[in-house]
XYZ file of N, CA and C in Angstrom:
672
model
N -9.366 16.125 4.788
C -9.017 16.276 3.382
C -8.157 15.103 2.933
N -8.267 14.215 1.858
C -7.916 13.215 1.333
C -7.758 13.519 -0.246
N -5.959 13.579 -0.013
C -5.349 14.162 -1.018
C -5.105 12.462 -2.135
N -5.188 12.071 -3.438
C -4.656 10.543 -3.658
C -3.559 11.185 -4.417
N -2.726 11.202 -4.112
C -1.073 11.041 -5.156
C -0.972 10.260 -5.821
N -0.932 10.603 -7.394
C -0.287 9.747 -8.196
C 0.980 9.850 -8.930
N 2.340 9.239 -8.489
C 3.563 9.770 -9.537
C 3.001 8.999 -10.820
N 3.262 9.719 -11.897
C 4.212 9.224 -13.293
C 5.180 9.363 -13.688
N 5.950 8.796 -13.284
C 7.471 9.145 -13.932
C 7.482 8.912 -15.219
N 8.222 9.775 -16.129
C 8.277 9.446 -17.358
C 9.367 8.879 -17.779
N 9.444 8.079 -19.190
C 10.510 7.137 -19.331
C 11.071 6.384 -18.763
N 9.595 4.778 -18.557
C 9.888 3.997 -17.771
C 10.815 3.000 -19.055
N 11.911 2.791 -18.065
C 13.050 1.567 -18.989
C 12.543 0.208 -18.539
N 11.548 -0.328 -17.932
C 11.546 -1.521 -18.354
C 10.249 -1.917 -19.371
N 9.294 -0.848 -18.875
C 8.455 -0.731 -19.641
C 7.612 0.164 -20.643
N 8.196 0.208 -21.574
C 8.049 1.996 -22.352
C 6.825 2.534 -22.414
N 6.228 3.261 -21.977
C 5.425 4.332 -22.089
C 3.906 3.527 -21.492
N 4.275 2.910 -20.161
C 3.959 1.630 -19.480
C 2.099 2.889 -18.865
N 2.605 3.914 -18.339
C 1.831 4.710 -17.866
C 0.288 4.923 -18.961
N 0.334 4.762 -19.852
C -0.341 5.150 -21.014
C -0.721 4.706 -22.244
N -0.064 3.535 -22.423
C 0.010 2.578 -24.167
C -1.444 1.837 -23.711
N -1.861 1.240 -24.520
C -2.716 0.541 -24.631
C -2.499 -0.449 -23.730
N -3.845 -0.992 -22.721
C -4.299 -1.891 -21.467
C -5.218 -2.903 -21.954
N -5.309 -3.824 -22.047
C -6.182 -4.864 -22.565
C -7.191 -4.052 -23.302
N -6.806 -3.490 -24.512
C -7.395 -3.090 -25.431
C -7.859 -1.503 -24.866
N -7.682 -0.987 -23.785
C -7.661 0.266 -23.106
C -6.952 1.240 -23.567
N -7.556 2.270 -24.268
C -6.900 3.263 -25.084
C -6.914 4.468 -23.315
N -5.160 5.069 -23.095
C -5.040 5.535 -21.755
C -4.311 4.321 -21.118
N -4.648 3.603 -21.407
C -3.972 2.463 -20.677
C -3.968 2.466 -18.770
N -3.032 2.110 -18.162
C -2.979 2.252 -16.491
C -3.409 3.274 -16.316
N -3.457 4.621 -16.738
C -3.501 5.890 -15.962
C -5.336 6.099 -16.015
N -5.503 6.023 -17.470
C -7.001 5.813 -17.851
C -7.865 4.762 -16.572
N -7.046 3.895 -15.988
C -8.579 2.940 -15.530
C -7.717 3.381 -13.930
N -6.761 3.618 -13.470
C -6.434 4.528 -12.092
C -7.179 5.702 -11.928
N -7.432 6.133 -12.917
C -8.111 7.901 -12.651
C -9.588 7.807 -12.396
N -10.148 6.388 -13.362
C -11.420 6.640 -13.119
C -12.082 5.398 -11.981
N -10.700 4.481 -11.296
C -11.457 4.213 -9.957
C -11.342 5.024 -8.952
N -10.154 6.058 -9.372
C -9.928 7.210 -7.541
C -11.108 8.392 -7.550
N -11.658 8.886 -8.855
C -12.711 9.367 -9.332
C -13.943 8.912 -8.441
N -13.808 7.357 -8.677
C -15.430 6.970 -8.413
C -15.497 6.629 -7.284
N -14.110 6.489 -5.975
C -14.397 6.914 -4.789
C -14.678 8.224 -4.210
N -15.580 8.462 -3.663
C -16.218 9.754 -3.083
C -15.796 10.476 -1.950
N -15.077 9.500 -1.143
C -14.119 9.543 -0.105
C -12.603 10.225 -0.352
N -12.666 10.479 -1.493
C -11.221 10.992 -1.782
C -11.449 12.471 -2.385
N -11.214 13.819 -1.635
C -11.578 14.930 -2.027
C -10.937 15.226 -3.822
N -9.566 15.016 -3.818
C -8.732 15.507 -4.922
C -7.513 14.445 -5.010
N -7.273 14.380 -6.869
C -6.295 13.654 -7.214
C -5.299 14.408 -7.802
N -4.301 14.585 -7.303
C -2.946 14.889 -7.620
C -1.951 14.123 -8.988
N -2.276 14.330 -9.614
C -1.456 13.707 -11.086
C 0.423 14.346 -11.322
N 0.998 13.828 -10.673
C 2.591 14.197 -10.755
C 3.450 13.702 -11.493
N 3.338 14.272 -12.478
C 4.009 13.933 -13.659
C 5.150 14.369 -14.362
N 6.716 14.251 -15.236
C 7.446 15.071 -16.159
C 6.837 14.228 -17.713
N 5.992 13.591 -17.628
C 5.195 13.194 -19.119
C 4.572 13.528 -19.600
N 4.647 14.451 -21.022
C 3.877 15.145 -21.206
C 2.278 14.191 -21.867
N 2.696 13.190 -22.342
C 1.449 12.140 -22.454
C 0.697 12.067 -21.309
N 1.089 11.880 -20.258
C 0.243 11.751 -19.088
C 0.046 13.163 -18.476
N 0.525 14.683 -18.895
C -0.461 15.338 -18.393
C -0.764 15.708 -19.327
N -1.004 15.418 -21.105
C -2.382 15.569 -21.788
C -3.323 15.089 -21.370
N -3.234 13.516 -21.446
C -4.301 13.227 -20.696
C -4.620 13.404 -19.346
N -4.006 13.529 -18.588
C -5.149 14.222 -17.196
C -5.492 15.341 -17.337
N -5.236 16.428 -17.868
C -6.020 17.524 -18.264
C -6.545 17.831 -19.369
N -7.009 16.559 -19.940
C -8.091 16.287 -20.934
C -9.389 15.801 -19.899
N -9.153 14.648 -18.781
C -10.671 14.494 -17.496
C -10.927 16.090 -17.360
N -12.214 15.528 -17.683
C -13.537 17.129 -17.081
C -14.059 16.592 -15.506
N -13.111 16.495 -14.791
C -13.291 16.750 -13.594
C -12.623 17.989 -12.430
N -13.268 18.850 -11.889
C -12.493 19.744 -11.113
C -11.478 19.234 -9.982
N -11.545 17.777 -9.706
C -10.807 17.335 -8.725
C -9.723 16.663 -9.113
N -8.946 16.622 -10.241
C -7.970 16.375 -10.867
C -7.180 17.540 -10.822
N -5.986 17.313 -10.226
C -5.201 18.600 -9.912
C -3.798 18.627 -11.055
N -2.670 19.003 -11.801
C -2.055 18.583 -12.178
C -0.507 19.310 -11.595
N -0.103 18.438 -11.479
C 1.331 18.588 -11.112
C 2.824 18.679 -12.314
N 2.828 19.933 -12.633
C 4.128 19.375 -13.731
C 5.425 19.432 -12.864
N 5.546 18.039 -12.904
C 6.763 17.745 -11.735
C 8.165 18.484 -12.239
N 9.091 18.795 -12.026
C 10.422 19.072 -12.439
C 10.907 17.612 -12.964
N 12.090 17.895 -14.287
C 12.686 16.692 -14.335
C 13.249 16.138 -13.312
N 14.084 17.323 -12.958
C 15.140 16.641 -11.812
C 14.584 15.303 -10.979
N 13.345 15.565 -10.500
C 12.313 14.414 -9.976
C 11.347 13.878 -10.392
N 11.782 13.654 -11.781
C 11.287 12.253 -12.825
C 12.404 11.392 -13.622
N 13.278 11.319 -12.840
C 14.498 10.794 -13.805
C 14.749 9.334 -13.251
N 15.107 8.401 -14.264
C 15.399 7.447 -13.562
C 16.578 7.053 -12.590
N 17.428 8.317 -12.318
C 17.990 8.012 -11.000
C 17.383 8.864 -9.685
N 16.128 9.672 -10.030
C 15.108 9.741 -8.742
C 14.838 8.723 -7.701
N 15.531 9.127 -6.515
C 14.978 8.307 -6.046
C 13.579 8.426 -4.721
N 12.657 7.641 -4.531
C 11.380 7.382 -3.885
C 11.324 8.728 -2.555
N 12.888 8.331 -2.070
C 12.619 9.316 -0.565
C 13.419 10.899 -1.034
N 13.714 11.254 -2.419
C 13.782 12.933 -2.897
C 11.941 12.978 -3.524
N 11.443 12.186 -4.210
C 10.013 12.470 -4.272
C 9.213 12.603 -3.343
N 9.503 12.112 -2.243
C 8.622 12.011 -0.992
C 9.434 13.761 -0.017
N 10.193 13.660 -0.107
C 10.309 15.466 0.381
C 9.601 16.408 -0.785
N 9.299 16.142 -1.690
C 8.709 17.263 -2.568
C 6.931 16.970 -2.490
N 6.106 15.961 -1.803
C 5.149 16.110 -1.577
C 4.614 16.893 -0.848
N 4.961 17.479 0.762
C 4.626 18.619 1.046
C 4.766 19.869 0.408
N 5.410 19.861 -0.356
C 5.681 21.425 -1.349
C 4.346 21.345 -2.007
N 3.662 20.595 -2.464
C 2.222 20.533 -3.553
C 0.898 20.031 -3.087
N 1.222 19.101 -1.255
C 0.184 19.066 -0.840
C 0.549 19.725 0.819
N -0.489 20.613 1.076
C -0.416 21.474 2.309
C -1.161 20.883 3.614
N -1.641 19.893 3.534
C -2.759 19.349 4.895
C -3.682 18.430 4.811
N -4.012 17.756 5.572
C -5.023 16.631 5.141
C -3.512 15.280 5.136
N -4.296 14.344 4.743
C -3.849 13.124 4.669
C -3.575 12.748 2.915
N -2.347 11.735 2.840
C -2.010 11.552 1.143
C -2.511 10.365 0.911
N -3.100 9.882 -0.028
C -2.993 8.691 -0.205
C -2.494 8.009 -1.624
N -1.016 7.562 -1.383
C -0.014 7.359 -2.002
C -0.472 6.075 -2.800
N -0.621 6.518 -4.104
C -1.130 4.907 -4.967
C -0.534 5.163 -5.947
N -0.659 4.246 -7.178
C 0.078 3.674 -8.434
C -1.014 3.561 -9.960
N -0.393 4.264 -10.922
C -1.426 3.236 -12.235
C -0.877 1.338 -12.147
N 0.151 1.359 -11.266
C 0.990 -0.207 -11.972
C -0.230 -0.707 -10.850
N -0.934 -0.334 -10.034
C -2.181 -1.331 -9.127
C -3.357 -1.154 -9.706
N -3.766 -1.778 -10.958
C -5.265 -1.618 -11.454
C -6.223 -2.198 -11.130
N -5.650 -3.353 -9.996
C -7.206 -4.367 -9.486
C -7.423 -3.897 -7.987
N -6.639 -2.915 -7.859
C -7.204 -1.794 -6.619
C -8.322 -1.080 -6.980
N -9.354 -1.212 -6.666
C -10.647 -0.631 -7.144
C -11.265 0.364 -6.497
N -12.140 1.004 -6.438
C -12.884 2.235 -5.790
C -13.623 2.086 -4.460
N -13.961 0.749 -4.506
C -14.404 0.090 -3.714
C -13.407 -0.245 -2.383
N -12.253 -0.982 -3.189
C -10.818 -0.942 -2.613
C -10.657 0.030 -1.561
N -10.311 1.324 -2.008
C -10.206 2.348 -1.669
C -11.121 3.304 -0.630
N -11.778 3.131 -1.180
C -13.156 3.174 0.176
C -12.656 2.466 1.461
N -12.568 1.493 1.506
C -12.518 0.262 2.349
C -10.812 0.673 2.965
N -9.861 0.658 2.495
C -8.767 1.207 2.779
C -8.726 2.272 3.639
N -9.718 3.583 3.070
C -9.798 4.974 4.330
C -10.577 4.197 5.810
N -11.452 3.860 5.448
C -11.939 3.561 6.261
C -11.062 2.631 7.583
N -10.474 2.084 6.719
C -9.453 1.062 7.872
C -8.368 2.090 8.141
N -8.008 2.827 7.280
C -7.087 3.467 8.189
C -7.481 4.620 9.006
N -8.656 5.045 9.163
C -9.242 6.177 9.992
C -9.543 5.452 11.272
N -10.116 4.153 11.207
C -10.281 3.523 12.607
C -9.182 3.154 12.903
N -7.654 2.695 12.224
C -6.940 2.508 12.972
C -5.953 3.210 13.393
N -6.011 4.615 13.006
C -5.665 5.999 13.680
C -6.459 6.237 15.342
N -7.561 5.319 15.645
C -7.999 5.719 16.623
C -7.801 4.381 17.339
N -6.862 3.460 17.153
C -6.369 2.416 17.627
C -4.919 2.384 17.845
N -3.999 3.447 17.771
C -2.722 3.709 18.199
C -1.344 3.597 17.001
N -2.344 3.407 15.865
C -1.297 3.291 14.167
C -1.325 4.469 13.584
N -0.266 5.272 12.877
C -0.303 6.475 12.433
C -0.428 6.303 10.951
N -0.492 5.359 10.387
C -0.352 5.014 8.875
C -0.434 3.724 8.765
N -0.540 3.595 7.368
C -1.021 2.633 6.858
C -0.366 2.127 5.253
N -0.164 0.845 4.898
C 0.522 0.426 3.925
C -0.195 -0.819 3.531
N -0.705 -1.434 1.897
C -0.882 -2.319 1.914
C 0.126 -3.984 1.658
N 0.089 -4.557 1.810
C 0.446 -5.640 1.779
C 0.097 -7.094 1.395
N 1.442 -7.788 0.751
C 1.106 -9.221 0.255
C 1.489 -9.880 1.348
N 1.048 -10.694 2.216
C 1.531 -12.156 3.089
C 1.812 -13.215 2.217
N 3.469 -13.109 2.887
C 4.474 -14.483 2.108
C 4.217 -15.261 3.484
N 3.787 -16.816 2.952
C 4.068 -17.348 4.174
C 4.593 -19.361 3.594
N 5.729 -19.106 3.478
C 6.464 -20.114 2.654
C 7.903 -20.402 2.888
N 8.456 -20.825 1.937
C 10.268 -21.481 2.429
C 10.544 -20.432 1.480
N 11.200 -18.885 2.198
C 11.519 -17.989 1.741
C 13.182 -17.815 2.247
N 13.837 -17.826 1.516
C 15.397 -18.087 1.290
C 16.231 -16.603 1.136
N 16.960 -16.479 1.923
C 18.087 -15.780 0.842
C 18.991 -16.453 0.112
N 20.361 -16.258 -0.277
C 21.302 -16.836 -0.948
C 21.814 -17.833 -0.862
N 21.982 -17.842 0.892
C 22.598 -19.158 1.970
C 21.505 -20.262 2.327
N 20.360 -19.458 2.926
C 19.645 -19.878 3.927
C 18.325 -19.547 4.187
N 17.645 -20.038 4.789
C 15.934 -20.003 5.063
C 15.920 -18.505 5.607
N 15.299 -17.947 5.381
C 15.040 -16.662 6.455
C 13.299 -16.768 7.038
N 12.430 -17.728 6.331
C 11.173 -17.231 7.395
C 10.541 -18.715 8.157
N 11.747 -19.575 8.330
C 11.599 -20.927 8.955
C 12.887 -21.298 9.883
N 13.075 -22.721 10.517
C 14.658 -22.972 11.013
C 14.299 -24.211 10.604
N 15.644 -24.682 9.799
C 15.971 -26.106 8.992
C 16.272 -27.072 10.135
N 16.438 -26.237 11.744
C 17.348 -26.763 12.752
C 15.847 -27.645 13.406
N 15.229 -26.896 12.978
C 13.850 -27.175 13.580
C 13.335 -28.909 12.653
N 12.731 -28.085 11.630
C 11.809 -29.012 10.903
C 12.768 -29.018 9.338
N 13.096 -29.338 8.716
C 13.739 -29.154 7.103
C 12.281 -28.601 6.163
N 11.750 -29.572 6.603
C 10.411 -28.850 5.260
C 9.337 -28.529 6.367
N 8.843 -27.484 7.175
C 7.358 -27.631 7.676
C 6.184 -27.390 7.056
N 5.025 -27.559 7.640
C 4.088 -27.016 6.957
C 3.771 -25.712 6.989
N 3.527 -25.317 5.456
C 3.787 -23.430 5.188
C 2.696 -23.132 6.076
N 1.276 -23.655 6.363
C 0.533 -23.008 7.127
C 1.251 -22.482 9.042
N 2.661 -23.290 9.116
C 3.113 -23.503 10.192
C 4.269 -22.170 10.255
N 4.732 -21.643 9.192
C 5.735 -20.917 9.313
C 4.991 -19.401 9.421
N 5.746 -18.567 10.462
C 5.307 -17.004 10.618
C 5.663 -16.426 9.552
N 4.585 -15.921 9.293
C 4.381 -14.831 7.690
C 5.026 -14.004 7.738
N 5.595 -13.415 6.938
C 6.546 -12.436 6.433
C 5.537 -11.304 5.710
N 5.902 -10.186 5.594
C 5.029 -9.397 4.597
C 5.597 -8.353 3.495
N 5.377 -8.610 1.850
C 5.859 -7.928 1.242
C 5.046 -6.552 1.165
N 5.391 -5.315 1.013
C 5.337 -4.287 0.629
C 4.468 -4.215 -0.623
N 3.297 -3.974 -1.118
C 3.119 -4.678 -2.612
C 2.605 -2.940 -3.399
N 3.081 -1.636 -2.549
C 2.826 -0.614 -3.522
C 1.600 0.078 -4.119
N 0.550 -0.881 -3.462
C -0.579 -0.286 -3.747
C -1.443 0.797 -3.038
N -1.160 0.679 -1.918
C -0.949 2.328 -1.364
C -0.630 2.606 0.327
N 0.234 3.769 -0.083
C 0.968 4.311 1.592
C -0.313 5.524 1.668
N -0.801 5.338 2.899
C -1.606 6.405 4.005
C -1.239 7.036 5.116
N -1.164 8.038 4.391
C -0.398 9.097 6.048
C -0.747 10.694 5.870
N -0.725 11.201 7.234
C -0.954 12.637 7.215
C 0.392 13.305 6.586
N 0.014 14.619 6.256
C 0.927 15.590 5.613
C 1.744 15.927 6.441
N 1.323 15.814 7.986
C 2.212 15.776 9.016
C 3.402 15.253 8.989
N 3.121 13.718 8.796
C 3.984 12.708 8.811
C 5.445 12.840 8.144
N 4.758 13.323 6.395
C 5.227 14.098 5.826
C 6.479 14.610 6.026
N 6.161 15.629 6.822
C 7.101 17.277 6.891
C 7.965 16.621 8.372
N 7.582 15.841 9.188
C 8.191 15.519 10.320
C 9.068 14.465 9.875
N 8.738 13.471 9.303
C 9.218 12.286 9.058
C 10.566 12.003 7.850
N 9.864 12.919 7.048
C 10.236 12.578 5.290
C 10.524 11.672 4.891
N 8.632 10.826 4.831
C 8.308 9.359 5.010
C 7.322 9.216 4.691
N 6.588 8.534 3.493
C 5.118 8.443 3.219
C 4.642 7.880 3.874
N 5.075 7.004 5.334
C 4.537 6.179 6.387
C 5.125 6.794 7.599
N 4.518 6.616 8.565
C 4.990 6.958 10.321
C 5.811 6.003 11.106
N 5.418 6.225 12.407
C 6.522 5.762 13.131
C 5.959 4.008 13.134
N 4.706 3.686 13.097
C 3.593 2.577 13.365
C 2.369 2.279 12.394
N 3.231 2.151 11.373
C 2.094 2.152 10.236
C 0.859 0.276 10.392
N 0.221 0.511 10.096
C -1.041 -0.704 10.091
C -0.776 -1.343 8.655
N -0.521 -2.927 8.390
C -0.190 -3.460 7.723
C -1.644 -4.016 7.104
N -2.257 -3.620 6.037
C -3.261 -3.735 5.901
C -3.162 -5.328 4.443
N -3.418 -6.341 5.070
C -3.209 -7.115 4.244
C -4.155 -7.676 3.024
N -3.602 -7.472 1.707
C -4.863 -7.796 0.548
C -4.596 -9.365 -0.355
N -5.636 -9.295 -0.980
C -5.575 -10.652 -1.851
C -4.522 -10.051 -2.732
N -4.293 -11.688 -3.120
C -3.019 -11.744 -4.341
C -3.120 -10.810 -5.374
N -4.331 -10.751 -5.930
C -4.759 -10.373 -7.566
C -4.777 -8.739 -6.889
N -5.216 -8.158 -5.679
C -5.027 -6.937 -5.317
C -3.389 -6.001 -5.483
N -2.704 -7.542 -4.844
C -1.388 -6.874 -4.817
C -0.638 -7.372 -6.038
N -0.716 -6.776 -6.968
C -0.599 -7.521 -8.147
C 0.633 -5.782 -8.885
N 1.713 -5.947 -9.087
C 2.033 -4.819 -9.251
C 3.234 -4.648 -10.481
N 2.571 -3.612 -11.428
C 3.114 -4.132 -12.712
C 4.410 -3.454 -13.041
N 5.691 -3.866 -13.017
C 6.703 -3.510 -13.209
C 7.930 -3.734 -13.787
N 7.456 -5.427 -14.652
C 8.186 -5.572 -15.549
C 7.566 -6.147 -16.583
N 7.825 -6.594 -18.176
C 7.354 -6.398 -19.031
C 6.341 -7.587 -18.799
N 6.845 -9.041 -18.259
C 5.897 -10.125 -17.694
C 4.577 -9.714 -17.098
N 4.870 -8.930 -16.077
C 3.660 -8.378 -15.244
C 2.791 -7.760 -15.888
N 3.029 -6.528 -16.922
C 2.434 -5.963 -17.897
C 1.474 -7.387 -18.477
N 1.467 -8.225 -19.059
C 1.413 -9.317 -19.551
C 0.456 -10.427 -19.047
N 0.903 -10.501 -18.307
C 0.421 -10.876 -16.686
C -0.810 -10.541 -16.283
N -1.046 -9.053 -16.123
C -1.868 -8.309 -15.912
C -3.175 -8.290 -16.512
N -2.780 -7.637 -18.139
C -3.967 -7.673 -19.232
C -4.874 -9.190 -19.485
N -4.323 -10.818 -18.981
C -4.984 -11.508 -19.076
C -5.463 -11.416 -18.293
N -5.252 -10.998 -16.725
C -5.749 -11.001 -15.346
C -7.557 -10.062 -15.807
N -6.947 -9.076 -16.649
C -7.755 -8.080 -16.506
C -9.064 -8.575 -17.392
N -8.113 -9.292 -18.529
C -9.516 -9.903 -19.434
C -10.462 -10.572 -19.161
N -9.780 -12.076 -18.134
C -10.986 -12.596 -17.569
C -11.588 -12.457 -16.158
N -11.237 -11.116 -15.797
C -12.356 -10.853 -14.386
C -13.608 -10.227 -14.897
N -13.324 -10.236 -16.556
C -14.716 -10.090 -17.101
C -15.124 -8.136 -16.732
């Protein structure tokens, strides 16, 4: 059983009503073109819509699909001082078994296809010794903190070649895979050995401030 979780939190402050306003001319906006690529994977039994917006659960229980489930989340865990790991203990309360697969409206060039391809890698690599799965951007560059290099040594080379420096990997949100197990044992949308499943740029593309929004809709215009 392949549950897809989607939060909406409502009253996003950097980007107002980011879940739902108009998407490169997309009336529904993010939630509208998220619903109907997790839809058009076949691999995914039921979508979980977790929401305190009431815009976003008009519209999900406006889809005439039976596999749209709706969640009217409590405020308490839609507020913007919610934080990620009190939402992640309230997923076993609404999903009972099977596996989650934790995704976003802010990932719209995650596609159905995407997603397909995603179970699939993480079912074989459940039978390769990984309990989960996360996707990911590879940084592999002169990545700094405040002081100093953190994914090179200056002691070494001052400038090397980026193809030369060990990759680093950002987190890019487009989706955590794990059993319900994991879940209730862990209280962790990932396990002890999650599989770093690495995607193209334009995949991990994740919209969260008003630029990105921005960002995005041209991205979206000319992939035609």
């Amino acid at each position: 059983m392949i549950t897809a979780f989607l939060p909406c939190r409502k009253g996003s402050q950097r980007i107002p009503d980011k879940n739902v306003k108009p998407f490169a001319g997309i009336e529904g906006g993010l939630l509208k073109i998220k619903l109907d690529q997790l839809l058009a994977c076949s691999d995914i039994d039921s979508i979980l819509v977790s929401s305190n917006d009431e815009r976003v659960l008009d519209f999900a229980n406006k889809v005439n699909d039976s596999r749209v489930i709706i969640d009217n989340r409590p405020d308490y865990l839609g507020s913007s001082s919610t934080t990620t790991d009190e939402l992640i203990k309230y997923v076993p309360s609404i999903i009972n078994e099977g596996h989650v697969l934790w995704t976003h409206v802010t990932s719209p060039f995650i596609t159905e296809t995407d997603y397909a391809n995603i179970l699939t890698s993480y079912f074989n690599k459940l039978d390769s010794g990984y309990d989960s799965l996360m996707t990911v951007l590879k940084l592999q560059g002169f990545i700094w903190d405040d002081k100093k290099p953190i994914s090179y040594d200056r002691n070494d080379l001052k400038w090397p070649m980026t193809q030369n420096i060990k990759p680093l990997f950002e987190v890019d949100s487009g989706v955590f895979l794990s059993s319900v197990n994991n879940y209730k044992k862990l209280n962790d949308r990932i396990g002890l050995k999650p599989f770093l499943l690495e995607q193209p740029k334009i995949k991990s593309v994740d919209i969260d401030w008003p630029d990105d929004f921005i960002f995005a809709e041209e991205l979206w215009k000319r992939k035609g």
